[in-house]
PDB file of C-alpha atoms in Angstrom:
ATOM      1  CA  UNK A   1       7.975-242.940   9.754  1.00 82.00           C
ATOM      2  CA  UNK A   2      11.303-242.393  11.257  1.00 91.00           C
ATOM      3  CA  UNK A   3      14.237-245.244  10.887  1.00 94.00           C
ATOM      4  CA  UNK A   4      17.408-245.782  12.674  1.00 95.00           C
ATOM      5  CA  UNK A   5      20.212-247.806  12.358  1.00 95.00           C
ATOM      6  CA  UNK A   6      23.680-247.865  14.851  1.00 96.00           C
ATOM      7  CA  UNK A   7      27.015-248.809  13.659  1.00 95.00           C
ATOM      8  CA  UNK A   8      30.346-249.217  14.693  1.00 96.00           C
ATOM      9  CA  UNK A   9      30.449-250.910  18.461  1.00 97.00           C
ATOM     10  CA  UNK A  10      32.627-253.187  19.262  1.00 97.00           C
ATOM     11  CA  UNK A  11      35.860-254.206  21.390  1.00 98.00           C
ATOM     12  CA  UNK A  12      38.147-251.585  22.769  1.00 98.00           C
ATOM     13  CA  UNK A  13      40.791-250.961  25.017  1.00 98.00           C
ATOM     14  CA  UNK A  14      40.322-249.153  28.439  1.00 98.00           C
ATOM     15  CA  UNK A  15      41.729-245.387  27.601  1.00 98.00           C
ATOM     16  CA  UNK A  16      40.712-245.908  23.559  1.00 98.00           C
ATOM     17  CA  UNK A  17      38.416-244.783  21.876  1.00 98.00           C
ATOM     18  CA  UNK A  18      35.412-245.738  19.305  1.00 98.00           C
ATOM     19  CA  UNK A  19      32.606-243.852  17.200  1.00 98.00           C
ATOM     20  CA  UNK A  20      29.197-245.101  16.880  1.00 98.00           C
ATOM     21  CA  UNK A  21      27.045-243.467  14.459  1.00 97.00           C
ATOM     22  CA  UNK A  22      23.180-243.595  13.700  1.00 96.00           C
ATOM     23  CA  UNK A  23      21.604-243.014  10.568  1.00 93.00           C
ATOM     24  CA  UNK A  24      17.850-241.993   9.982  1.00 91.00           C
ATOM     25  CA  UNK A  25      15.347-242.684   6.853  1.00 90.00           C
ATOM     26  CA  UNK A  26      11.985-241.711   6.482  1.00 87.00           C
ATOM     27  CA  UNK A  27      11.398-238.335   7.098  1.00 79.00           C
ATOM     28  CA  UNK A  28      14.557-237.050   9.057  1.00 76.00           C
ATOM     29  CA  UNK A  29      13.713-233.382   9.015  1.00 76.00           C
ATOM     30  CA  UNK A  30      10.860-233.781  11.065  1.00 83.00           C
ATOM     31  CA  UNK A  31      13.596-234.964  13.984  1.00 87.00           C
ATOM     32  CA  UNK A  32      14.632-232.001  16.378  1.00 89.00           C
ATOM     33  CA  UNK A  33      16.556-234.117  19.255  1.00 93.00           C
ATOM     34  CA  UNK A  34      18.276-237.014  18.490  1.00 93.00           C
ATOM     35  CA  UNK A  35      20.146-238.849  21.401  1.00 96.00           C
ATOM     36  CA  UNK A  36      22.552-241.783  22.568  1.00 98.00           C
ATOM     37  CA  UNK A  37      21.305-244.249  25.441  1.00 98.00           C
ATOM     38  CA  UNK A  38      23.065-247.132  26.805  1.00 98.00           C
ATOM     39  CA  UNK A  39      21.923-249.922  28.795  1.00 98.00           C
ATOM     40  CA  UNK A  40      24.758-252.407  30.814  1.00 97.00           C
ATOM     41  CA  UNK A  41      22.961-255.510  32.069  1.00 91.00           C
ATOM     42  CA  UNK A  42      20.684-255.668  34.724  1.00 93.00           C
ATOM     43  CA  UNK A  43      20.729-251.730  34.307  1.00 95.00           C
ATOM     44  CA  UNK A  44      18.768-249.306  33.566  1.00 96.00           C
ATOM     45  CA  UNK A  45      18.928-247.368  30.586  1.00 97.00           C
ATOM     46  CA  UNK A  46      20.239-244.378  30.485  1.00 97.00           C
ATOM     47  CA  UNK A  47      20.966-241.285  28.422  1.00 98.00           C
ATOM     48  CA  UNK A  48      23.937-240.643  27.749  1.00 98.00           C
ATOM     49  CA  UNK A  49      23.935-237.523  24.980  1.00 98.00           C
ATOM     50  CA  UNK A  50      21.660-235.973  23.060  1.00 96.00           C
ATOM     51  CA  UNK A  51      21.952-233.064  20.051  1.00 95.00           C
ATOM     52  CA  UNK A  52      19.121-230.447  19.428  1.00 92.00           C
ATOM     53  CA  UNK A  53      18.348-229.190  15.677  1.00 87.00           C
ATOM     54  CA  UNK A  54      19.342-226.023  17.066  1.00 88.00           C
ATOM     55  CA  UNK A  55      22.570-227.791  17.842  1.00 91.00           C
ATOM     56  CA  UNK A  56      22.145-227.287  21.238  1.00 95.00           C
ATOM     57  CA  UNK A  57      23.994-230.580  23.536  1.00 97.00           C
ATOM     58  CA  UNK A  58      23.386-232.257  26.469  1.00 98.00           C
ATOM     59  CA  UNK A  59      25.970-235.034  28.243  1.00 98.00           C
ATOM     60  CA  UNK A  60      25.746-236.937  30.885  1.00 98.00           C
ATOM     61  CA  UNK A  61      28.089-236.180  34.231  1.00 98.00           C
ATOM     62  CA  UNK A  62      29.705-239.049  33.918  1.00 97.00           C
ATOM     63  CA  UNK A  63      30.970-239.137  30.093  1.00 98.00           C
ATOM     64  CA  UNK A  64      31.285-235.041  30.236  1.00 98.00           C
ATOM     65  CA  UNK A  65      34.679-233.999  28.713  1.00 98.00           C
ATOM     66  CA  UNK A  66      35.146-237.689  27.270  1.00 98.00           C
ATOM     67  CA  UNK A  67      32.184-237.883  24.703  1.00 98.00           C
ATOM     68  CA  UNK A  68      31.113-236.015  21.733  1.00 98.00           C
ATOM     69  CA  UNK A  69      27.979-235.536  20.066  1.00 97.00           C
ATOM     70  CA  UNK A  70      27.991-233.924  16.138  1.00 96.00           C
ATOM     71  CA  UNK A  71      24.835-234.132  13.258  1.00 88.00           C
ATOM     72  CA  UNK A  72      25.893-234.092   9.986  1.00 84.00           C
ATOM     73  CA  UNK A  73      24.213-230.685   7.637  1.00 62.00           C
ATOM     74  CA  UNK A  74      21.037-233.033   6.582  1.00 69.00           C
ATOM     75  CA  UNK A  75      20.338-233.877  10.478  1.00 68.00           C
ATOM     76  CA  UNK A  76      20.153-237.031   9.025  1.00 82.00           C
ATOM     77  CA  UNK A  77      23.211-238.856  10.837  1.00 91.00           C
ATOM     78  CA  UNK A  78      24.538-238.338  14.355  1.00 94.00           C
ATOM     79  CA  UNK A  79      27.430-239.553  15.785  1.00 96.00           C
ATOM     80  CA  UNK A  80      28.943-240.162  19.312  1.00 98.00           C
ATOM     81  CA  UNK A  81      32.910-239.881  19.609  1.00 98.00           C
ATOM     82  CA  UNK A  82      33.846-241.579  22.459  1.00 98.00           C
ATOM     83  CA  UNK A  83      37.443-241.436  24.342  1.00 98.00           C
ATOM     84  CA  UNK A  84      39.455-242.139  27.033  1.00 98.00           C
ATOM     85  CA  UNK A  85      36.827-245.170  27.639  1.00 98.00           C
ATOM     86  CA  UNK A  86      36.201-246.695  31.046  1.00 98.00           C
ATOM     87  CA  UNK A  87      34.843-250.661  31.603  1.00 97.00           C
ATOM     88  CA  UNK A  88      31.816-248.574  33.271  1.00 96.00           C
ATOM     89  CA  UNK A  89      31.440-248.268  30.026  1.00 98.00           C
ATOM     90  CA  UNK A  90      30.103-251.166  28.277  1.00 98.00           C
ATOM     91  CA  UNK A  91      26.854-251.023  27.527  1.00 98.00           C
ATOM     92  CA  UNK A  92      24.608-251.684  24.336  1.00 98.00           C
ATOM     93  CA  UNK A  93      24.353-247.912  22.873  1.00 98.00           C
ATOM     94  CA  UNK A  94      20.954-246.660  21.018  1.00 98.00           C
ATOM     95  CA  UNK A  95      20.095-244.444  18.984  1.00 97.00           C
ATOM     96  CA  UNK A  96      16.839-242.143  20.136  1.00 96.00           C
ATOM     97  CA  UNK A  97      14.962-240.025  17.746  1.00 95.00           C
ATOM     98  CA  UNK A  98      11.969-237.631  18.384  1.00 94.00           C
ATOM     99  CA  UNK A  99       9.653-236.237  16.696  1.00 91.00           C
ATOM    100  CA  UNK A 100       6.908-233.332  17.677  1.00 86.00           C
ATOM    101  CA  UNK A 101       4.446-233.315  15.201  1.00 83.00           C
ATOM    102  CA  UNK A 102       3.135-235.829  15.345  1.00 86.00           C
ATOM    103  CA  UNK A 103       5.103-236.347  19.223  1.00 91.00           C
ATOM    104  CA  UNK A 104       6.740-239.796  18.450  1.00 93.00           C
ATOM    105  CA  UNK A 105      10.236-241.474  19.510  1.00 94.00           C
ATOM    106  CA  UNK A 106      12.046-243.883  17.749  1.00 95.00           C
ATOM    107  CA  UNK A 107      14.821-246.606  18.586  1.00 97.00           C
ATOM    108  CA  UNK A 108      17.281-248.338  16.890  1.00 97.00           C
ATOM    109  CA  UNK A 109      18.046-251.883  17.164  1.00 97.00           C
ATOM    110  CA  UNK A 110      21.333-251.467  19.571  1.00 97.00           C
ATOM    111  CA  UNK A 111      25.111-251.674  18.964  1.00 97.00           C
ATOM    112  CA  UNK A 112      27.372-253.136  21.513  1.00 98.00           C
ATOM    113  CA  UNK A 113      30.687-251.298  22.785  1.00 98.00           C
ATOM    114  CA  UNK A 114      32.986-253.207  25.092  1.00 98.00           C
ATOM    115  CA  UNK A 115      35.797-251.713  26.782  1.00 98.00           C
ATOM    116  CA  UNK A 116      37.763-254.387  28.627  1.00 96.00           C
ATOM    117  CA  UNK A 117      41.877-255.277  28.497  1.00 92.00           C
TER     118      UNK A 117
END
């Protein structure tokens, strides 16, 4: 009951930076965590941020101090600020949802970010 759609990946600059956002339909209050994966090919995915409805955050070592995670006052959008971007990375980014009653996780569709010179 939950939808999500990324937007705005694309090509950047090694040392830019670039926002992706996700925004969720359906029933968005019933989402407490909402998170940012990425996935580089032939890798895993992994997570890379993720926001409570508490507003309590989580980052990843290796973006710590570079990325930033904010939800808007409906809960219904969440963003991911990224700077001072590396090649390591480019990935496809997506946008996690979950839900605990009923206990359900959601994914959007993907948006690329490429950071290359």
């Amino acid at each position: 009951q939950v939808q999500l759609v990324e937007s705005g990946g694309g090509l950047v600059q090694p040392g830019g930076s670039l926002r992706v956002s996700c925004g969720a339909s359906g029933s968005p209050s019933s989402i407490y965590v909402m998170a940012w994966y990425r996935q580089a090919p032939g890798k895993q995915r992994e997570l890379v941020a993720d926001m409570t409805s508490g507003g309590s955050r989580y980052y990843a070592d290796s973006v710590k101090g570079r990325f930033s995670i904010s939800r808007d006052n409906a809960k219904n959008t969440v963003h991911l600020q990224m700077n001072s971007l590396k090649p390591e990375d480019t990935a496809v980014y997506f946008c996690n949802a979950r839900t605990e009653v009923p206990r359900r996780q959601y994914w959007g569709q993907g948006t690329q970010v490429t950071v290359s010179s």
